[in-house]
Amino acid sequence: MTGRVLVCEWYPMDAVRAALPQAERAAVAAGGPGVAALLVSPDSPVTAADIARMPDLRVIATASTGVDHIDVEAAAGAGVQVRDAGDYCA
């Protein structure tokens, strides 16, 4: 993936960087042009304003099974995919 990847939570950076070497730990608020992906949790909500600040954003991923902390409508409107952990706890 080209572009910045922001890891906004407690995720172990060694494991994240094994798959995404360019990943960096930062808050959602640090996002702006050049950010291609966000890795968040319910403790890091992503609002429509956040998405609008990141014109290069392509995907928001959360390790939770729900996405109520992400403005899914704003993401869809911006062409941003939203991914969650699916039925992980089922």
PDB file of N, CA, C and O in Angstrom, residues 8-70:
ATOM      1  N   CYS A   8      -4.031   3.788  15.254  1.00  0.00           N
ATOM      2  CA  CYS A   8      -4.552   4.736  16.226  1.00  0.00           C
ATOM      3  C   CYS A   8      -4.811   4.144  17.604  1.00  0.00           C
ATOM      4  O   CYS A   8      -5.380   4.813  18.456  1.00  0.00           O
ATOM      5  N   GLU A   9      -4.406   2.948  17.832  1.00  0.00           N
ATOM      6  CA  GLU A   9      -4.695   2.310  19.113  1.00  0.00           C
ATOM      7  C   GLU A   9      -3.535   1.463  19.591  1.00  0.00           C
ATOM      8  O   GLU A   9      -2.427   1.585  19.119  1.00  0.00           O
ATOM      9  N   TRP A  10      -3.835   0.542  20.461  1.00  0.00           N
ATOM     10  CA  TRP A  10      -2.888  -0.283  21.187  1.00  0.00           C
ATOM     11  C   TRP A  10      -2.275  -1.404  20.363  1.00  0.00           C
ATOM     12  O   TRP A  10      -1.475  -2.168  20.863  1.00  0.00           O
ATOM     13  N   TYR A  11      -2.642  -1.539  19.121  1.00  0.00           N
ATOM     14  CA  TYR A  11      -2.184  -2.671  18.325  1.00  0.00           C
ATOM     15  C   TYR A  11      -0.662  -2.799  18.383  1.00  0.00           C
ATOM     16  O   TYR A  11       0.048  -1.802  18.321  1.00  0.00           O
ATOM     17  N   PRO A  12      -0.128  -4.032  18.484  1.00  0.00           N
ATOM     18  CA  PRO A  12       1.323  -4.228  18.581  1.00  0.00           C
ATOM     19  C   PRO A  12       2.007  -3.828  17.270  1.00  0.00           C
ATOM     20  O   PRO A  12       1.772  -4.441  16.232  1.00  0.00           O
ATOM     21  N   MET A  13       2.818  -2.803  17.331  1.00  0.00           N
ATOM     22  CA  MET A  13       3.432  -2.256  16.127  1.00  0.00           C
ATOM     23  C   MET A  13       4.342  -3.258  15.420  1.00  0.00           C
ATOM     24  O   MET A  13       4.429  -3.239  14.196  1.00  0.00           O
ATOM     25  N   ASP A  14       5.014  -4.135  16.146  1.00  0.00           N
ATOM     26  CA  ASP A  14       5.861  -5.129  15.486  1.00  0.00           C
ATOM     27  C   ASP A  14       5.026  -5.992  14.546  1.00  0.00           C
ATOM     28  O   ASP A  14       5.419  -6.261  13.412  1.00  0.00           O
ATOM     29  N   ALA A  15       3.878  -6.432  15.021  1.00  0.00           N
ATOM     30  CA  ALA A  15       3.003  -7.269  14.202  1.00  0.00           C
ATOM     31  C   ALA A  15       2.436  -6.477  13.025  1.00  0.00           C
ATOM     32  O   ALA A  15       2.368  -6.983  11.898  1.00  0.00           O
ATOM     33  N   VAL A  16       2.032  -5.243  13.268  1.00  0.00           N
ATOM     34  CA  VAL A  16       1.478  -4.413  12.189  1.00  0.00           C
ATOM     35  C   VAL A  16       2.544  -4.156  11.138  1.00  0.00           C
ATOM     36  O   VAL A  16       2.303  -4.304   9.936  1.00  0.00           O
ATOM     37  N   ARG A  17       3.741  -3.820  11.567  1.00  0.00           N
ATOM     38  CA  ARG A  17       4.804  -3.489  10.608  1.00  0.00           C
ATOM     39  C   ARG A  17       5.300  -4.709   9.838  1.00  0.00           C
ATOM     40  O   ARG A  17       5.918  -4.556   8.782  1.00  0.00           O
ATOM     41  N   ALA A  18       5.036  -5.904  10.345  1.00  0.00           N
ATOM     42  CA  ALA A  18       5.395  -7.104   9.582  1.00  0.00           C
ATOM     43  C   ALA A  18       4.615  -7.136   8.260  1.00  0.00           C
ATOM     44  O   ALA A  18       5.116  -7.594   7.243  1.00  0.00           O
ATOM     45  N   ALA A  19       3.390  -6.654   8.296  1.00  0.00           N
ATOM     46  CA  ALA A  19       2.563  -6.615   7.086  1.00  0.00           C
ATOM     47  C   ALA A  19       2.599  -5.253   6.403  1.00  0.00           C
ATOM     48  O   ALA A  19       2.481  -5.162   5.180  1.00  0.00           O
ATOM     49  N   LEU A  20       2.743  -4.197   7.191  1.00  0.00           N
ATOM     50  CA  LEU A  20       2.715  -2.827   6.675  1.00  0.00           C
ATOM     51  C   LEU A  20       3.904  -2.053   7.237  1.00  0.00           C
ATOM     52  O   LEU A  20       3.781  -1.346   8.239  1.00  0.00           O
ATOM     53  N   PRO A  21       5.070  -2.189   6.613  1.00  0.00           N
ATOM     54  CA  PRO A  21       6.287  -1.572   7.166  1.00  0.00           C
ATOM     55  C   PRO A  21       6.197  -0.066   7.373  1.00  0.00           C
ATOM     56  O   PRO A  21       6.856   0.479   8.247  1.00  0.00           O
ATOM     57  N   GLN A  22       5.359   0.614   6.610  1.00  0.00           N
ATOM     58  CA  GLN A  22       5.270   2.070   6.712  1.00  0.00           C
ATOM     59  C   GLN A  22       4.312   2.532   7.795  1.00  0.00           C
ATOM     60  O   GLN A  22       4.141   3.730   8.011  1.00  0.00           O
ATOM     61  N   ALA A  23       3.683   1.611   8.512  1.00  0.00           N
ATOM     62  CA  ALA A  23       2.700   1.984   9.539  1.00  0.00           C
ATOM     63  C   ALA A  23       3.338   2.834  10.631  1.00  0.00           C
ATOM     64  O   ALA A  23       4.489   2.628  11.010  1.00  0.00           O
ATOM     65  N   GLU A  24       2.560   3.774  11.133  1.00  0.00           N
ATOM     66  CA  GLU A  24       3.025   4.647  12.215  1.00  0.00           C
ATOM     67  C   GLU A  24       1.908   4.837  13.230  1.00  0.00           C
ATOM     68  O   GLU A  24       0.733   4.845  12.878  1.00  0.00           O
ATOM     69  N   ARG A  25       2.277   4.953  14.487  1.00  0.00           N
ATOM     70  CA  ARG A  25       1.277   5.191  15.523  1.00  0.00           C
ATOM     71  C   ARG A  25       0.955   6.679  15.563  1.00  0.00           C
ATOM     72  O   ARG A  25       1.847   7.523  15.643  1.00  0.00           O
ATOM     73  N   ALA A  26      -0.330   6.981  15.473  1.00  0.00           N
ATOM     74  CA  ALA A  26      -0.771   8.374  15.516  1.00  0.00           C
ATOM     75  C   ALA A  26      -2.268   8.393  15.794  1.00  0.00           C
ATOM     76  O   ALA A  26      -2.971   7.417  15.536  1.00  0.00           O
ATOM     77  N   ALA A  27      -2.748   9.498  16.290  1.00  0.00           N
ATOM     78  CA  ALA A  27      -4.174   9.682  16.540  1.00  0.00           C
ATOM     79  C   ALA A  27      -4.898   9.967  15.226  1.00  0.00           C
ATOM     80  O   ALA A  27      -4.297  10.456  14.265  1.00  0.00           O
ATOM     81  N   VAL A  28      -6.186   9.682  15.195  1.00  0.00           N
ATOM     82  CA  VAL A  28      -7.004   9.994  14.019  1.00  0.00           C
ATOM     83  C   VAL A  28      -6.851  11.473  13.664  1.00  0.00           C
ATOM     84  O   VAL A  28      -6.768  11.834  12.488  1.00  0.00           O
ATOM     85  N   ALA A  29      -6.773  12.328  14.673  1.00  0.00           N
ATOM     86  CA  ALA A  29      -6.649  13.773  14.452  1.00  0.00           C
ATOM     87  C   ALA A  29      -5.383  14.146  13.679  1.00  0.00           C
ATOM     88  O   ALA A  29      -5.317  15.221  13.082  1.00  0.00           O
ATOM     89  N   ALA A  30      -4.386  13.262  13.664  1.00  0.00           N
ATOM     90  CA  ALA A  30      -3.143  13.530  12.940  1.00  0.00           C
ATOM     91  C   ALA A  30      -3.292  13.265  11.444  1.00  0.00           C
ATOM     92  O   ALA A  30      -2.398  13.581  10.665  1.00  0.00           O
ATOM     93  N   GLY A  31      -4.429  12.697  11.051  1.00  0.00           N
ATOM     94  CA  GLY A  31      -4.638  12.361   9.644  1.00  0.00           C
ATOM     95  C   GLY A  31      -4.833  13.587   8.782  1.00  0.00           C
ATOM     96  O   GLY A  31      -5.346  14.609   9.223  1.00  0.00           O
ATOM     97  N   GLY A  32      -4.401  13.451   7.545  1.00  0.00           N
ATOM     98  CA  GLY A  32      -4.541  14.517   6.561  1.00  0.00           C
ATOM     99  C   GLY A  32      -4.193  13.961   5.197  1.00  0.00           C
ATOM    100  O   GLY A  32      -4.183  12.743   5.003  1.00  0.00           O
ATOM    101  N   PRO A  33      -3.896  14.815   4.239  1.00  0.00           N
ATOM    102  CA  PRO A  33      -3.515  14.333   2.920  1.00  0.00           C
ATOM    103  C   PRO A  33      -2.347  13.340   3.025  1.00  0.00           C
ATOM    104  O   PRO A  33      -1.454  13.508   3.843  1.00  0.00           O
ATOM    105  N   GLY A  34      -2.405  12.312   2.210  1.00  0.00           N
ATOM    106  CA  GLY A  34      -1.352  11.296   2.211  1.00  0.00           C
ATOM    107  C   GLY A  34      -1.666  10.079   3.045  1.00  0.00           C
ATOM    108  O   GLY A  34      -1.022   9.040   2.914  1.00  0.00           O
ATOM    109  N   VAL A  35      -2.671  10.166   3.928  1.00  0.00           N
ATOM    110  CA  VAL A  35      -3.068   9.005   4.731  1.00  0.00           C
ATOM    111  C   VAL A  35      -3.970   8.121   3.876  1.00  0.00           C
ATOM    112  O   VAL A  35      -5.007   8.560   3.391  1.00  0.00           O
ATOM    113  N   ALA A  36      -3.555   6.866   3.692  1.00  0.00           N
ATOM    114  CA  ALA A  36      -4.310   5.920   2.868  1.00  0.00           C
ATOM    115  C   ALA A  36      -5.140   4.959   3.703  1.00  0.00           C
ATOM    116  O   ALA A  36      -6.138   4.427   3.237  1.00  0.00           O
ATOM    117  N   ALA A  37      -4.717   4.720   4.956  1.00  0.00           N
ATOM    118  CA  ALA A  37      -5.413   3.726   5.775  1.00  0.00           C
ATOM    119  C   ALA A  37      -5.355   4.098   7.246  1.00  0.00           C
ATOM    120  O   ALA A  37      -4.372   4.677   7.719  1.00  0.00           O
ATOM    121  N   LEU A  38      -6.433   3.728   7.947  1.00  0.00           N
ATOM    122  CA  LEU A  38      -6.511   3.894   9.403  1.00  0.00           C
ATOM    123  C   LEU A  38      -6.790   2.537  10.021  1.00  0.00           C
ATOM    124  O   LEU A  38      -7.644   1.792   9.532  1.00  0.00           O
ATOM    125  N   LEU A  39      -6.100   2.222  11.107  1.00  0.00           N
ATOM    126  CA  LEU A  39      -6.402   1.052  11.931  1.00  0.00           C
ATOM    127  C   LEU A  39      -6.846   1.608  13.269  1.00  0.00           C
ATOM    128  O   LEU A  39      -6.067   2.256  13.978  1.00  0.00           O
ATOM    129  N   VAL A  40      -8.135   1.408  13.597  1.00  0.00           N
ATOM    130  CA  VAL A  40      -8.729   2.027  14.774  1.00  0.00           C
ATOM    131  C   VAL A  40      -9.429   0.992  15.645  1.00  0.00           C
ATOM    132  O   VAL A  40      -9.508  -0.178  15.298  1.00  0.00           O
ATOM    133  N   SER A  41      -9.946   1.470  16.752  1.00  0.00           N
ATOM    134  CA  SER A  41     -10.802   0.668  17.629  1.00  0.00           C
ATOM    135  C   SER A  41     -11.940   1.590  18.074  1.00  0.00           C
ATOM    136  O   SER A  41     -11.938   2.780  17.748  1.00  0.00           O
ATOM    137  N   PRO A  42     -12.894   1.077  18.852  1.00  0.00           N
ATOM    138  CA  PRO A  42     -13.976   1.945  19.329  1.00  0.00           C
ATOM    139  C   PRO A  42     -13.487   3.141  20.146  1.00  0.00           C
ATOM    140  O   PRO A  42     -14.201   4.136  20.273  1.00  0.00           O
ATOM    141  N   ASP A  43     -12.282   3.068  20.681  1.00  0.00           N
ATOM    142  CA  ASP A  43     -11.730   4.195  21.435  1.00  0.00           C
ATOM    143  C   ASP A  43     -11.196   5.310  20.544  1.00  0.00           C
ATOM    144  O   ASP A  43     -10.789   6.357  21.047  1.00  0.00           O
ATOM    145  N   SER A  44     -11.179   5.076  19.228  1.00  0.00           N
ATOM    146  CA  SER A  44     -10.726   6.089  18.267  1.00  0.00           C
ATOM    147  C   SER A  44     -11.801   6.289  17.209  1.00  0.00           C
ATOM    148  O   SER A  44     -11.716   5.761  16.101  1.00  0.00           O
ATOM    149  N   PRO A  45     -12.847   7.036  17.530  1.00  0.00           N
ATOM    150  CA  PRO A  45     -13.911   7.240  16.543  1.00  0.00           C
ATOM    151  C   PRO A  45     -13.403   7.987  15.314  1.00  0.00           C
ATOM    152  O   PRO A  45     -12.465   8.775  15.396  1.00  0.00           O
ATOM    153  N   VAL A  46     -14.050   7.706  14.182  1.00  0.00           N
ATOM    154  CA  VAL A  46     -13.712   8.367  12.924  1.00  0.00           C
ATOM    155  C   VAL A  46     -14.979   9.067  12.429  1.00  0.00           C
ATOM    156  O   VAL A  46     -15.965   8.421  12.098  1.00  0.00           O
ATOM    157  N   THR A  47     -14.917  10.389  12.398  1.00  0.00           N
ATOM    158  CA  THR A  47     -16.079  11.199  12.030  1.00  0.00           C
ATOM    159  C   THR A  47     -16.031  11.595  10.551  1.00  0.00           C
ATOM    160  O   THR A  47     -15.010  11.422   9.874  1.00  0.00           O
ATOM    161  N   ALA A  48     -17.127  12.170  10.090  1.00  0.00           N
ATOM    162  CA  ALA A  48     -17.174  12.689   8.722  1.00  0.00           C
ATOM    163  C   ALA A  48     -16.094  13.751   8.517  1.00  0.00           C
ATOM    164  O   ALA A  48     -15.463  13.807   7.452  1.00  0.00           O
ATOM    165  N   ALA A  49     -15.859  14.580   9.520  1.00  0.00           N
ATOM    166  CA  ALA A  49     -14.825  15.614   9.409  1.00  0.00           C
ATOM    167  C   ALA A  49     -13.446  14.992   9.278  1.00  0.00           C
ATOM    168  O   ALA A  49     -12.600  15.486   8.516  1.00  0.00           O
ATOM    169  N   ASP A  50     -13.198  13.907  10.026  1.00  0.00           N
ATOM    170  CA  ASP A  50     -11.907  13.217   9.905  1.00  0.00           C
ATOM    171  C   ASP A  50     -11.715  12.696   8.483  1.00  0.00           C
ATOM    172  O   ASP A  50     -10.651  12.869   7.881  1.00  0.00           O
ATOM    173  N   ILE A  51     -12.749  12.051   7.960  1.00  0.00           N
ATOM    174  CA  ILE A  51     -12.668  11.483   6.614  1.00  0.00           C
ATOM    175  C   ILE A  51     -12.447  12.586   5.586  1.00  0.00           C
ATOM    176  O   ILE A  51     -11.629  12.436   4.665  1.00  0.00           O
ATOM    177  N   ALA A  52     -13.117  13.706   5.739  1.00  0.00           N
ATOM    178  CA  ALA A  52     -12.959  14.823   4.807  1.00  0.00           C
ATOM    179  C   ALA A  52     -11.544  15.395   4.819  1.00  0.00           C
ATOM    180  O   ALA A  52     -11.065  15.890   3.798  1.00  0.00           O
ATOM    181  N   ARG A  53     -10.863  15.321   5.971  1.00  0.00           N
ATOM    182  CA  ARG A  53      -9.483  15.819   6.091  1.00  0.00           C
ATOM    183  C   ARG A  53      -8.473  14.902   5.404  1.00  0.00           C
ATOM    184  O   ARG A  53      -7.312  15.263   5.254  1.00  0.00           O
ATOM    185  N   MET A  54      -8.904  13.698   5.019  1.00  0.00           N
ATOM    186  CA  MET A  54      -7.987  12.703   4.450  1.00  0.00           C
ATOM    187  C   MET A  54      -8.437  12.323   3.033  1.00  0.00           C
ATOM    188  O   MET A  54      -9.002  11.252   2.814  1.00  0.00           O
ATOM    189  N   PRO A  55      -8.163  13.164   2.054  1.00  0.00           N
ATOM    190  CA  PRO A  55      -8.650  12.902   0.694  1.00  0.00           C
ATOM    191  C   PRO A  55      -8.052  11.653   0.053  1.00  0.00           C
ATOM    192  O   PRO A  55      -8.621  11.136  -0.915  1.00  0.00           O
ATOM    193  N   ASP A  56      -6.945  11.150   0.567  1.00  0.00           N
ATOM    194  CA  ASP A  56      -6.307   9.954   0.009  1.00  0.00           C
ATOM    195  C   ASP A  56      -6.700   8.679   0.744  1.00  0.00           C
ATOM    196  O   ASP A  56      -6.218   7.592   0.405  1.00  0.00           O
ATOM    197  N   LEU A  57      -7.568   8.802   1.746  1.00  0.00           N
ATOM    198  CA  LEU A  57      -7.979   7.649   2.545  1.00  0.00           C
ATOM    199  C   LEU A  57      -8.715   6.637   1.675  1.00  0.00           C
ATOM    200  O   LEU A  57      -9.606   7.003   0.906  1.00  0.00           O
ATOM    201  N   ARG A  58      -8.334   5.362   1.799  1.00  0.00           N
ATOM    202  CA  ARG A  58      -8.959   4.300   1.015  1.00  0.00           C
ATOM    203  C   ARG A  58      -9.615   3.227   1.876  1.00  0.00           C
ATOM    204  O   ARG A  58     -10.530   2.557   1.441  1.00  0.00           O
ATOM    205  N   VAL A  59      -9.112   3.046   3.118  1.00  0.00           N
ATOM    206  CA  VAL A  59      -9.677   2.004   3.972  1.00  0.00           C
ATOM    207  C   VAL A  59      -9.557   2.387   5.440  1.00  0.00           C
ATOM    208  O   VAL A  59      -8.559   2.983   5.856  1.00  0.00           O
ATOM    209  N   ILE A  60     -10.603   2.058   6.187  1.00  0.00           N
ATOM    210  CA  ILE A  60     -10.606   2.172   7.650  1.00  0.00           C
ATOM    211  C   ILE A  60     -10.849   0.767   8.166  1.00  0.00           C
ATOM    212  O   ILE A  60     -11.864   0.144   7.818  1.00  0.00           O
ATOM    213  N   ALA A  61      -9.939   0.251   8.966  1.00  0.00           N
ATOM    214  CA  ALA A  61     -10.084  -1.085   9.534  1.00  0.00           C
ATOM    215  C   ALA A  61     -10.177  -0.980  11.051  1.00  0.00           C
ATOM    216  O   ALA A  61      -9.488  -0.169  11.670  1.00  0.00           O
ATOM    217  N   THR A  62     -11.043  -1.811  11.621  1.00  0.00           N
ATOM    218  CA  THR A  62     -11.186  -1.860  13.070  1.00  0.00           C
ATOM    219  C   THR A  62     -11.140  -3.314  13.520  1.00  0.00           C
ATOM    220  O   THR A  62     -11.664  -4.196  12.838  1.00  0.00           O
ATOM    221  N   ALA A  63     -10.513  -3.565  14.637  1.00  0.00           N
ATOM    222  CA  ALA A  63     -10.435  -4.925  15.169  1.00  0.00           C
ATOM    223  C   ALA A  63     -11.700  -5.295  15.930  1.00  0.00           C
ATOM    224  O   ALA A  63     -11.803  -6.386  16.465  1.00  0.00           O
ATOM    225  N   SER A  64     -12.665  -4.414  15.964  1.00  0.00           N
ATOM    226  CA  SER A  64     -13.928  -4.698  16.644  1.00  0.00           C
ATOM    227  C   SER A  64     -14.904  -5.357  15.670  1.00  0.00           C
ATOM    228  O   SER A  64     -14.712  -5.328  14.459  1.00  0.00           O
ATOM    229  N   THR A  65     -15.955  -5.927  16.217  1.00  0.00           N
ATOM    230  CA  THR A  65     -16.970  -6.543  15.364  1.00  0.00           C
ATOM    231  C   THR A  65     -18.008  -5.542  14.875  1.00  0.00           C
ATOM    232  O   THR A  65     -18.762  -5.842  13.967  1.00  0.00           O
ATOM    233  N   GLY A  66     -18.021  -4.376  15.454  1.00  0.00           N
ATOM    234  CA  GLY A  66     -18.964  -3.341  15.049  1.00  0.00           C
ATOM    235  C   GLY A  66     -18.242  -2.137  14.485  1.00  0.00           C
ATOM    236  O   GLY A  66     -17.030  -1.991  14.641  1.00  0.00           O
ATOM    237  N   VAL A  67     -19.005  -1.281  13.820  1.00  0.00           N
ATOM    238  CA  VAL A  67     -18.418  -0.086  13.216  1.00  0.00           C
ATOM    239  C   VAL A  67     -19.153   1.192  13.629  1.00  0.00           C
ATOM    240  O   VAL A  67     -19.070   2.208  12.947  1.00  0.00           O
ATOM    241  N   ASP A  68     -19.851   1.137  14.764  1.00  0.00           N
ATOM    242  CA  ASP A  68     -20.627   2.308  15.174  1.00  0.00           C
ATOM    243  C   ASP A  68     -19.749   3.489  15.574  1.00  0.00           C
ATOM    244  O   ASP A  68     -20.248   4.593  15.763  1.00  0.00           O
ATOM    245  N   HIS A  69     -18.444   3.298  15.680  1.00  0.00           N
ATOM    246  CA  HIS A  69     -17.514   4.391  15.986  1.00  0.00           C
ATOM    247  C   HIS A  69     -16.935   5.027  14.715  1.00  0.00           C
ATOM    248  O   HIS A  69     -16.089   5.903  14.779  1.00  0.00           O
ATOM    249  N   ILE A  70     -17.423   4.561  13.564  1.00  0.00           N
ATOM    250  CA  ILE A  70     -16.967   5.067  12.265  1.00  0.00           C
ATOM    251  C   ILE A  70     -18.182   5.618  11.519  1.00  0.00           C
ATOM    252  O   ILE A  70     -19.224   4.962  11.459  1.00  0.00           O
TER     253      ILE A  70
END
